[in-house]
GROMACS .gro file of C-alpha atoms in nm:
model
  410
    1MET     CA    1   0.543  -4.610   2.368
    2GLU     CA    2   0.397  -4.575   2.008
    3SER     CA    3   0.092  -4.415   2.151
    4ASN     CA    4   0.285  -4.159   2.330
    5ILE     CA    5   0.456  -4.062   2.016
    6ILE     CA    6   0.142  -4.049   1.804
    7GLN     CA    7  -0.001  -3.808   2.084
    8SER     CA    8   0.285  -3.579   2.072
    9THR     CA    9   0.280  -3.541   1.699
   10PRO     CA   10   0.101  -3.218   1.598
   11ASN     CA   11  -0.230  -3.265   1.410
   12PRO     CA   12  -0.170  -3.133   1.067
   13VAL     CA   13  -0.541  -3.051   1.026
   14LYS     CA   14  -0.537  -2.832   1.319
   15ILE     CA   15  -0.215  -2.660   1.222
   16GLU     CA   16  -0.358  -2.577   0.874
   17ASP     CA   17  -0.670  -2.457   1.055
   18ARG     CA   18  -0.470  -2.206   1.269
   19ARG     CA   19  -0.281  -2.086   0.975
   20SER     CA   20  -0.600  -2.031   0.778
   21LYS     CA   21  -0.753  -1.834   1.068
   22ALA     CA   22  -0.447  -1.621   1.088
   23VAL     CA   23  -0.447  -1.550   0.719
   24TRP     CA   24  -0.812  -1.434   0.718
   25ALA     CA   25  -0.733  -1.243   1.052
   26VAL     CA   26  -0.467  -1.042   0.879
   27PHE     CA   27  -0.688  -0.997   0.574
   28PHE     CA   28  -0.960  -0.828   0.755
   29ALA     CA   29  -0.709  -0.627   0.966
   30CYS     CA   30  -0.568  -0.515   0.616
   31ILE     CA   31  -0.918  -0.425   0.495
   32ILE     CA   32  -0.951  -0.191   0.793
   33ALA     CA   33  -0.601  -0.050   0.777
   34PHE     CA   34  -0.657   0.057   0.424
   35MET     CA   35  -0.993   0.212   0.489
   36GLY     CA   36  -0.782   0.485   0.656
   37LEU     CA   37  -0.642   0.594   0.337
   38GLY     CA   38  -0.969   0.627   0.155
   39LEU     CA   39  -1.143   0.779   0.463
   40VAL     CA   40  -0.932   1.088   0.457
   41ASP     CA   41  -0.926   1.136   0.095
   42PRO     CA   42  -1.279   1.292   0.054
   43ILE     CA   43  -1.201   1.564   0.311
   44LEU     CA   44  -0.881   1.718   0.182
   45PRO     CA   45  -1.069   2.016   0.028
   46ALA     CA   46  -1.265   2.066   0.356
   47ILE     CA   47  -0.930   2.063   0.563
   48ALA     CA   48  -0.798   2.315   0.328
   49ASN     CA   49  -1.103   2.547   0.353
   50GLN     CA   50  -1.165   2.505   0.734
   51LEU     CA   51  -0.793   2.526   0.847
   52LYS     CA   52  -0.714   2.806   0.606
   53ALA     CA   53  -0.446   2.590   0.429
   54SER     CA   54  -0.336   2.565   0.054
   55PRO     CA   55  -0.355   2.258  -0.145
   56SER     CA   56   0.000   2.206  -0.130
   57GLU     CA   57   0.014   2.233   0.262
   58VAL     CA   58  -0.273   1.987   0.290
   59THR     CA   59  -0.105   1.740   0.051
   60LEU     CA   60   0.184   1.733   0.312
   61LEU     CA   61  -0.058   1.485   0.499
   62PHE     CA   62   0.040   1.237   0.231
   63THR     CA   63   0.401   1.348   0.227
   64SER     CA   64   0.477   1.316   0.588
   65TYR     CA   65   0.293   0.976   0.603
   66ASN     CA   66   0.484   0.846   0.309
   67ALA     CA   67   0.826   0.972   0.410
   68VAL     CA   68   0.803   0.816   0.757
   69MET     CA   69   0.675   0.497   0.584
   70ALA     CA   70   0.975   0.485   0.351
   71VAL     CA   71   1.239   0.516   0.630
   72ALA     CA   72   1.042   0.281   0.877
   73MET     CA   73   1.031   0.011   0.616
   74LEU     CA   74   1.410  -0.024   0.655
   75ILE     CA   75   1.369  -0.140   1.030
   76THR     CA   76   1.027  -0.340   1.020
   77GLY     CA   77   1.221  -0.659   0.945
   78ALA     CA   78   1.458  -0.606   1.249
   79ILE     CA   79   1.151  -0.532   1.472
   80SER     CA   80   0.927  -0.808   1.347
   81THR     CA   81   1.191  -1.068   1.396
   82ARG     CA   82   1.242  -0.966   1.765
   83LEU     CA   83   0.877  -0.900   1.854
   84GLY     CA   84   0.726  -1.175   1.637
   85THR     CA   85   0.474  -1.125   1.362
   86LYS     CA   86   0.155  -1.067   1.586
   87ILE     CA   87   0.309  -0.822   1.820
   88THR     CA   88   0.459  -0.630   1.535
   89LEU     CA   89   0.110  -0.617   1.371
   90LEU     CA   90  -0.063  -0.511   1.691
   91ALA     CA   91   0.192  -0.247   1.766
   92GLY     CA   92   0.126  -0.107   1.415
   93VAL     CA   93  -0.242  -0.103   1.472
   94VAL     CA   94  -0.222   0.077   1.814
   95ILE     CA   95   0.006   0.351   1.682
   96ILE     CA   96  -0.241   0.413   1.379
   97ALA     CA   97  -0.521   0.435   1.620
   98LEU     CA   98  -0.350   0.668   1.852
   99PHE     CA   99  -0.230   0.927   1.615
  100SER     CA  100  -0.537   0.918   1.384
  101THR     CA  101  -0.764   0.996   1.677
  102LEU     CA  102  -0.508   1.270   1.789
  103GLY     CA  103  -0.514   1.416   1.429
  104GLY     CA  104  -0.897   1.434   1.462
  105LEU     CA  105  -0.871   1.638   1.785
  106SER     CA  106  -0.609   1.865   1.646
  107GLY     CA  107  -0.684   2.219   1.515
  108ASN     CA  108  -0.378   2.305   1.321
  109VAL     CA  109  -0.285   2.177   0.970
  110TRP     CA  110   0.100   2.148   1.078
  111SER     CA  111   0.031   1.946   1.389
  112ILE     CA  112  -0.195   1.711   1.174
  113VAL     CA  113   0.082   1.676   0.930
  114GLY     CA  114   0.323   1.574   1.214
  115LEU     CA  115   0.066   1.328   1.356
  116ARG     CA  116   0.022   1.187   1.020
  117GLY     CA  117   0.371   1.109   1.013
  118CYS     CA  118   0.365   0.909   1.335
  119TRP     CA  119   0.066   0.737   1.180
  120GLY     CA  120   0.286   0.643   0.888
  121LEU     CA  121   0.519   0.470   1.139
  122GLY     CA  122   0.235   0.244   1.253
  123ASN     CA  123   0.125   0.175   0.885
  124ALA     CA  124   0.493   0.078   0.807
  125LEU     CA  125   0.484  -0.165   1.097
  126PHE     CA  126   0.158  -0.322   1.008
  127VAL     CA  127   0.172  -0.316   0.606
  128ALA     CA  128   0.515  -0.479   0.575
  129THR     CA  129   0.462  -0.738   0.839
  130ALA     CA  130   0.095  -0.806   0.687
  131LEU     CA  131   0.217  -0.882   0.352
  132THR     CA  132   0.505  -1.106   0.482
  133ALA     CA  133   0.249  -1.268   0.711
  134ILE     CA  134  -0.020  -1.352   0.452
  135VAL     CA  135   0.261  -1.487   0.199
  136THR     CA  136   0.417  -1.694   0.471
  137LEU     CA  137   0.116  -1.849   0.631
  138SER     CA  138  -0.086  -1.898   0.304
  139LYS     CA  139  -0.067  -2.271   0.164
  140ASN     CA  140  -0.173  -2.161  -0.177
  141GLY     CA  141   0.158  -1.998  -0.302
  142THR     CA  142   0.314  -1.657  -0.317
  143ALA     CA  143   0.110  -1.533  -0.623
  144LYS     CA  144  -0.233  -1.612  -0.473
  145ALA     CA  145  -0.126  -1.472  -0.137
  146VAL     CA  146  -0.018  -1.146  -0.289
  147ILE     CA  147  -0.355  -1.141  -0.484
  148LEU     CA  148  -0.536  -1.192  -0.150
  149TYR     CA  149  -0.338  -0.899   0.017
  150GLU     CA  150  -0.410  -0.664  -0.281
  151ALA     CA  151  -0.770  -0.761  -0.270
  152ALA     CA  152  -0.767  -0.646   0.105
  153ILE     CA  153  -0.610  -0.329   0.003
  154GLY     CA  154  -0.867  -0.270  -0.277
  155LEU     CA  155  -1.169  -0.356  -0.046
  156GLY     CA  156  -1.033  -0.113   0.212
  157ILE     CA  157  -0.983   0.173  -0.036
  158SER     CA  158  -1.318   0.122  -0.206
  159VAL     CA  159  -1.530   0.124   0.125
  160GLY     CA  160  -1.308   0.389   0.291
  161PRO     CA  161  -1.430   0.679   0.078
  162LEU     CA  162  -1.790   0.610   0.131
  163LEU     CA  163  -1.756   0.608   0.495
  164GLY     CA  164  -1.507   0.902   0.488
  165GLY     CA  165  -1.758   1.095   0.264
  166GLU     CA  166  -2.046   1.036   0.530
  167LEU     CA  167  -1.819   1.118   0.824
  168GLY     CA  168  -1.669   1.415   0.650
  169SER     CA  169  -2.006   1.565   0.572
  170ILE     CA  170  -2.051   1.608   0.936
  171SER     CA  171  -1.698   1.718   1.012
  172TRP     CA  172  -1.341   1.692   0.879
  173ARG     CA  173  -1.242   1.553   1.198
  174GLY     CA  174  -1.489   1.256   1.166
  175PRO     CA  175  -1.277   1.029   0.940
  176PHE     CA  176  -0.967   1.060   1.150
  177ILE     CA  177  -1.148   0.951   1.458
  178GLY     CA  178  -1.324   0.699   1.262
  179VAL     CA  179  -0.990   0.547   1.151
  180GLY     CA  180  -0.905   0.522   1.531
  181VAL     CA  181  -1.229   0.318   1.605
  182LEU     CA  182  -1.183   0.097   1.299
  183MET     CA  183  -0.831   0.020   1.421
  184VAL     CA  184  -0.952  -0.095   1.759
  185LEU     CA  185  -1.181  -0.349   1.555
  186ALA     CA  186  -0.858  -0.465   1.370
  187PHE     CA  187  -0.682  -0.514   1.708
  188VAL     CA  188  -0.956  -0.730   1.831
  189PHE     CA  189  -0.942  -0.941   1.499
  190LEU     CA  190  -0.564  -0.985   1.551
  191ILE     CA  191  -0.543  -1.053   1.908
  192THR     CA  192  -0.830  -1.304   1.891
  193LEU     CA  193  -0.766  -1.496   1.592
  194MET     CA  194  -0.398  -1.482   1.504
  195PRO     CA  195  -0.172  -1.744   1.704
  196ASN     CA  196   0.133  -1.630   1.905
  197SER     CA  197   0.473  -1.701   1.788
  198LYS     CA  198   0.643  -2.025   1.898
  199LYS     CA  199   0.889  -1.967   2.174
  200GLN     CA  200   1.148  -2.163   2.005
  201HIS     CA  201   1.107  -1.947   1.692
  202MET     CA  202   1.129  -1.655   1.909
  203LYS     CA  203   1.451  -1.750   2.064
  204THR     CA  204   1.599  -1.819   1.726
  205THR     CA  205   1.512  -1.477   1.577
  206ILE     CA  206   1.630  -1.297   1.904
  207SER     CA  207   1.965  -1.458   1.879
  208LYS     CA  208   2.016  -1.307   1.519
  209PRO     CA  209   2.248  -0.999   1.551
  210LEU     CA  210   2.055  -0.654   1.527
  211SER     CA  211   2.306  -0.509   1.300
  212SER     CA  212   2.267  -0.776   1.036
  213SER     CA  213   1.894  -0.749   1.047
  214LEU     CA  214   1.912  -0.362   1.001
  215LEU     CA  215   2.150  -0.396   0.697
  216ASP     CA  216   1.943  -0.661   0.537
  217PRO     CA  217   1.731  -0.419   0.329
  218PHE     CA  218   2.043  -0.252   0.189
  219ARG     CA  219   2.213  -0.568   0.132
  220ALA     CA  220   1.893  -0.681  -0.061
  221MET     CA  221   1.957  -0.375  -0.308
  222LYS     CA  222   2.253  -0.584  -0.433
  223HIS     CA  223   1.993  -0.754  -0.636
  224ARG     CA  224   1.944  -0.566  -0.946
  225SER     CA  225   1.581  -0.695  -0.992
  226ILE     CA  226   1.472  -0.559  -0.650
  227VAL     CA  227   1.621  -0.201  -0.726
  228VAL     CA  228   1.466  -0.209  -1.093
  229PHE     CA  229   1.117  -0.274  -0.938
  230GLY     CA  230   1.172  -0.040  -0.655
  231ILE     CA  231   1.281   0.261  -0.867
  232ALA     CA  232   1.003   0.172  -1.117
  233ALA     CA  233   0.741   0.181  -0.846
  234CYS     CA  234   0.893   0.519  -0.692
  235LEU     CA  235   0.832   0.666  -1.045
  236TYR     CA  236   0.482   0.514  -1.080
  237ASN     CA  237   0.408   0.649  -0.726
  238PHE     CA  238   0.448   0.994  -0.864
  239GLY     CA  239   0.144   0.940  -1.077
  240PHE     CA  240  -0.048   0.726  -0.816
  241PHE     CA  241  -0.029   0.985  -0.546
  242THR     CA  242  -0.090   1.290  -0.781
  243LEU     CA  243  -0.417   1.142  -0.876
  244LEU     CA  244  -0.490   1.052  -0.496
  245ALA     CA  245  -0.392   1.369  -0.336
  246TYR     CA  246  -0.456   1.621  -0.590
  247ALA     CA  247  -0.744   1.510  -0.800
  248PRO     CA  248  -0.990   1.591  -0.512
  249PHE     CA  249  -0.901   1.961  -0.546
  250VAL     CA  250  -1.017   1.988  -0.911
  251MET     CA  251  -1.334   1.774  -0.908
  252GLY     CA  252  -1.548   2.047  -0.783
  253LEU     CA  253  -1.734   1.803  -0.554
  254ASP     CA  254  -1.813   1.797  -0.189
  255ALA     CA  255  -1.697   1.532   0.057
  256HIS     CA  256  -1.990   1.298  -0.036
  257GLY     CA  257  -1.944   1.343  -0.409
  258ILE     CA  258  -1.552   1.280  -0.372
  259GLY     CA  259  -1.624   0.978  -0.166
  260TYR     CA  260  -1.854   0.838  -0.430
  261VAL     CA  261  -1.603   0.891  -0.707
  262PHE     CA  262  -1.331   0.704  -0.508
  263ILE     CA  263  -1.575   0.427  -0.437
  264GLY     CA  264  -1.589   0.357  -0.797
  265TRP     CA  265  -1.212   0.385  -0.826
  266GLY     CA  266  -1.147   0.158  -0.524
  267VAL     CA  267  -1.428  -0.119  -0.657
  268LEU     CA  268  -1.227  -0.141  -0.979
  269LEU     CA  269  -0.899  -0.136  -0.811
  270ALA     CA  270  -1.019  -0.444  -0.599
  271PHE     CA  271  -1.190  -0.617  -0.889
  272THR     CA  272  -0.894  -0.591  -1.123
  273SER     CA  273  -0.614  -0.689  -0.871
  274VAL     CA  274  -0.791  -1.020  -0.791
  275TYR     CA  275  -0.949  -1.127  -1.114
  276MET     CA  276  -0.786  -0.944  -1.410
  277ALA     CA  277  -0.413  -0.908  -1.299
  278PRO     CA  278  -0.359  -1.301  -1.288
  279LYS     CA  279  -0.522  -1.348  -1.636
  280LEU     CA  280  -0.281  -1.078  -1.778
  281GLN     CA  281   0.019  -1.246  -1.596
  282GLN     CA  282  -0.062  -1.585  -1.756
  283LYS     CA  283  -0.120  -1.438  -2.107
  284PHE     CA  284   0.153  -1.175  -2.137
  285GLY     CA  285   0.372  -1.223  -1.859
  286THR     CA  286   0.445  -1.013  -1.548
  287VAL     CA  287   0.683  -0.762  -1.700
  288ASN     CA  288   0.489  -0.702  -2.022
  289SER     CA  289   0.148  -0.670  -1.839
  290MET     CA  290   0.307  -0.418  -1.593
  291CYS     CA  291   0.455  -0.194  -1.868
  292MET     CA  292   0.100  -0.209  -2.060
  293MET     CA  293  -0.074  -0.097  -1.758
  294LEU     CA  294   0.166   0.177  -1.683
  295THR     CA  295   0.149   0.305  -2.022
  296VAL     CA  296  -0.213   0.339  -2.010
  297PHE     CA  297  -0.208   0.503  -1.679
  298ALA     CA  298   0.054   0.762  -1.818
  299LEU     CA  299  -0.203   0.844  -2.098
  300VAL     CA  300  -0.498   0.876  -1.856
  301LEU     CA  301  -0.291   1.121  -1.645
  302LEU     CA  302  -0.195   1.309  -1.968
  303ILE     CA  303  -0.577   1.335  -2.049
  304MET     CA  304  -0.640   1.449  -1.695
  305GLY     CA  305  -0.368   1.721  -1.754
  306ILE     CA  306  -0.533   1.850  -2.080
  307TRP     CA  307  -0.907   1.843  -1.983
  308THR     CA  308  -0.845   1.942  -1.593
  309SER     CA  309  -1.133   2.205  -1.624
  310THR     CA  310  -1.387   1.941  -1.762
  311GLN     CA  311  -1.543   1.775  -1.455
  312TRP     CA  312  -1.686   1.475  -1.617
  313VAL     CA  313  -1.344   1.385  -1.775
  314ILE     CA  314  -1.162   1.401  -1.438
  315ILE     CA  315  -1.422   1.188  -1.258
  316ALA     CA  316  -1.423   0.933  -1.533
  317ALA     CA  317  -1.054   0.923  -1.548
  318VAL     CA  318  -1.018   0.875  -1.182
  319ILE     CA  319  -1.263   0.593  -1.170
  320PHE     CA  320  -1.093   0.411  -1.474
  321ALA     CA  321  -0.769   0.448  -1.337
  322GLY     CA  322  -0.857   0.236  -1.037
  323ALA     CA  323  -0.867  -0.071  -1.284
  324LEU     CA  324  -0.507   0.011  -1.416
  325LEU     CA  325  -0.379   0.055  -1.056
  326GLY     CA  326  -0.533  -0.277  -0.942
  327ASN     CA  327  -0.368  -0.473  -1.209
  328ASN     CA  328  -0.028  -0.285  -1.147
  329ASN     CA  329  -0.035  -0.311  -0.780
  330THR     CA  330  -0.077  -0.691  -0.805
  331LEU     CA  331   0.172  -0.743  -1.083
  332ILE     CA  332   0.446  -0.549  -0.930
  333THR     CA  333   0.397  -0.682  -0.573
  334THR     CA  334   0.406  -1.049  -0.718
  335ALA     CA  335   0.717  -0.962  -0.925
  336VAL     CA  336   0.904  -0.827  -0.618
  337MET     CA  337   0.815  -1.142  -0.415
  338LYS     CA  338   0.965  -1.346  -0.685
  339ALA     CA  339   1.234  -1.114  -0.782
  340ALA     CA  340   1.545  -1.237  -0.567
  341PRO     CA  341   1.636  -1.532  -0.355
  342ILE     CA  342   1.592  -1.354  -0.024
  343GLU     CA  343   1.322  -1.357   0.253
  344HIS     CA  344   0.998  -1.189   0.154
  345SER     CA  345   1.012  -0.944   0.466
  346THR     CA  346   1.360  -0.823   0.349
  347ALA     CA  347   1.254  -0.790  -0.028
  348SER     CA  348   0.937  -0.618   0.089
  349ALA     CA  349   1.122  -0.376   0.316
  350ALA     CA  350   1.391  -0.270   0.041
  351TYR     CA  351   1.114  -0.229  -0.233
  352SER     CA  352   0.881  -0.057  -0.005
  353PHE     CA  353   1.166   0.195   0.095
  354LEU     CA  354   1.223   0.293  -0.259
  355ARG     CA  355   0.840   0.319  -0.382
  356PHE     CA  356   0.738   0.540  -0.086
  357ILE     CA  357   1.019   0.787  -0.162
  358GLY     CA  358   0.803   0.872  -0.483
  359GLY     CA  359   0.489   0.874  -0.262
  360ALA     CA  360   0.642   1.119  -0.024
  361ILE     CA  361   0.765   1.384  -0.296
  362SER     CA  362   0.471   1.365  -0.541
  363PRO     CA  363   0.180   1.498  -0.334
  364PHE     CA  364   0.365   1.819  -0.223
  365LEU     CA  365   0.505   1.853  -0.570
  366ALA     CA  366   0.160   1.839  -0.732
  367GLY     CA  367   0.023   2.116  -0.503
  368LYS     CA  368   0.333   2.330  -0.571
  369LEU     CA  369   0.321   2.271  -0.940
  370ALA     CA  370  -0.048   2.391  -0.961
  371GLU     CA  371   0.042   2.711  -0.732
  372TRP     CA  372   0.345   2.790  -0.958
  373PHE     CA  373   0.196   2.707  -1.289
  374SER     CA  374  -0.173   2.585  -1.338
  375PRO     CA  375  -0.390   2.294  -1.227
  376HIS     CA  376  -0.319   2.110  -1.544
  377ILE     CA  377   0.067   2.061  -1.487
  378PRO     CA  378   0.053   1.824  -1.180
  379PHE     CA  379  -0.131   1.554  -1.408
  380ILE     CA  380   0.108   1.598  -1.695
  381VAL     CA  381   0.425   1.600  -1.467
  382GLY     CA  382   0.287   1.281  -1.293
  383GLY     CA  383   0.210   1.095  -1.627
  384GLY     CA  384   0.567   1.189  -1.739
  385PHE     CA  385   0.702   1.007  -1.452
  386VAL     CA  386   0.497   0.709  -1.503
  387LEU     CA  387   0.614   0.690  -1.856
  388ILE     CA  388   0.973   0.717  -1.730
  389SER     CA  389   0.904   0.409  -1.510
  390VAL     CA  390   0.807   0.212  -1.816
  391ILE     CA  391   1.109   0.309  -2.004
  392PHE     CA  392   1.338   0.233  -1.701
  393VAL     CA  393   1.184  -0.119  -1.689
  394LEU     CA  394   1.220  -0.186  -2.048
  395THR     CA  395   1.587  -0.069  -2.043
  396ASN     CA  396   1.652  -0.293  -1.750
  397ARG     CA  397   1.451  -0.585  -1.882
  398HIS     CA  398   1.749  -0.835  -1.856
  399HIS     CA  399   1.764  -0.787  -1.487
  400VAL     CA  400   1.393  -0.889  -1.430
  401LYS     CA  401   1.312  -1.124  -1.723
  402HIS     CA  402   1.365  -1.414  -1.478
  403VAL     CA  403   1.049  -1.317  -1.277
  404ASP     CA  404   0.838  -1.478  -1.559
  405SER     CA  405   1.011  -1.797  -1.569
  406VAL     CA  406   1.007  -1.816  -1.187
  407GLU     CA  407   0.636  -1.767  -1.196
  408ALA     CA  408   0.590  -2.032  -1.472
  409SER     CA  409   0.766  -2.279  -1.259
  410HIS     CA  410   0.513  -2.231  -0.982
   0.00000   0.00000   0.00000
């Protein structure tokens, strides 16, 4: 009788081994998924030239992508609780692969903008679920899990421009099709290394009312800390995507050159997100460190706005900004995961909805500001929004000060 009980007891070592493999499967898939962002960046001027589109029209590739992501983030929790983490991740990967490939086969900037929006739906399913999966499966705590997630983002973004520059020098279509091929590789990683959800767990989650799940992200916003970080990230993304989507137009470089600049940007982003952000967090606290990084980033954008016509200043500023963005991404994501006593997936959905609103508006706004006024204005306005995010966080500090005490207790 005793031997039967012992045999039926799950082996803790095997369970931990499966969890570890699952974490690394999601990690590698994240690298490949975020390569898609960097792959496209070096070819933005080429798309404008070859498809006879204005910079503001080309920046709509980021606007449609982020707008769909913002809205889709609200339903990712409801979808993942019904389909399970693995199937949701795979669905996101398939959607990205399909619509990125179709974008590469398109010959019209407006059709690419629409397909890029569908691509955003796939990315929403993948990104929100991937963060939750890594945090949930990791045995090293939330802070280290977030660092791992941000490291995957940094590695993907840093490698992507190199490949995008190489493929983009052949044709602007290359990076789009390249994303599709890489997503097939991500699909293989996930389907082979990530375990399926348990049937018992699936029954439990399916029995949860759909209306409750869909409303959860809105209910999460009753926690002021989530709203504070979400609005701050929305304002910060005005600067982030101004740099990402508009800077390539004023660098005066070809696809190869832009790719090399963003390699430096991405390497610093990856390095600081893993190694520097935790040290800043320990020494100065999450909120203080976040405000410092945002303030310096605002100053960098102001410098880019003043010396827009000086090529080496723009290139150096973009690369240096990678260090600031890597730190801030880890700091703010960790803060959100600790901000409120709710499920990680719900917190991520509510926060991501707010932050991607800024990512949707800012690229198109940057292009239009350049057309209406001058190439200097987008960076100055972006820096202004980032500075407002600092003021907003400091003004609402009493709503988020508990994040540092929660972090210290872990």
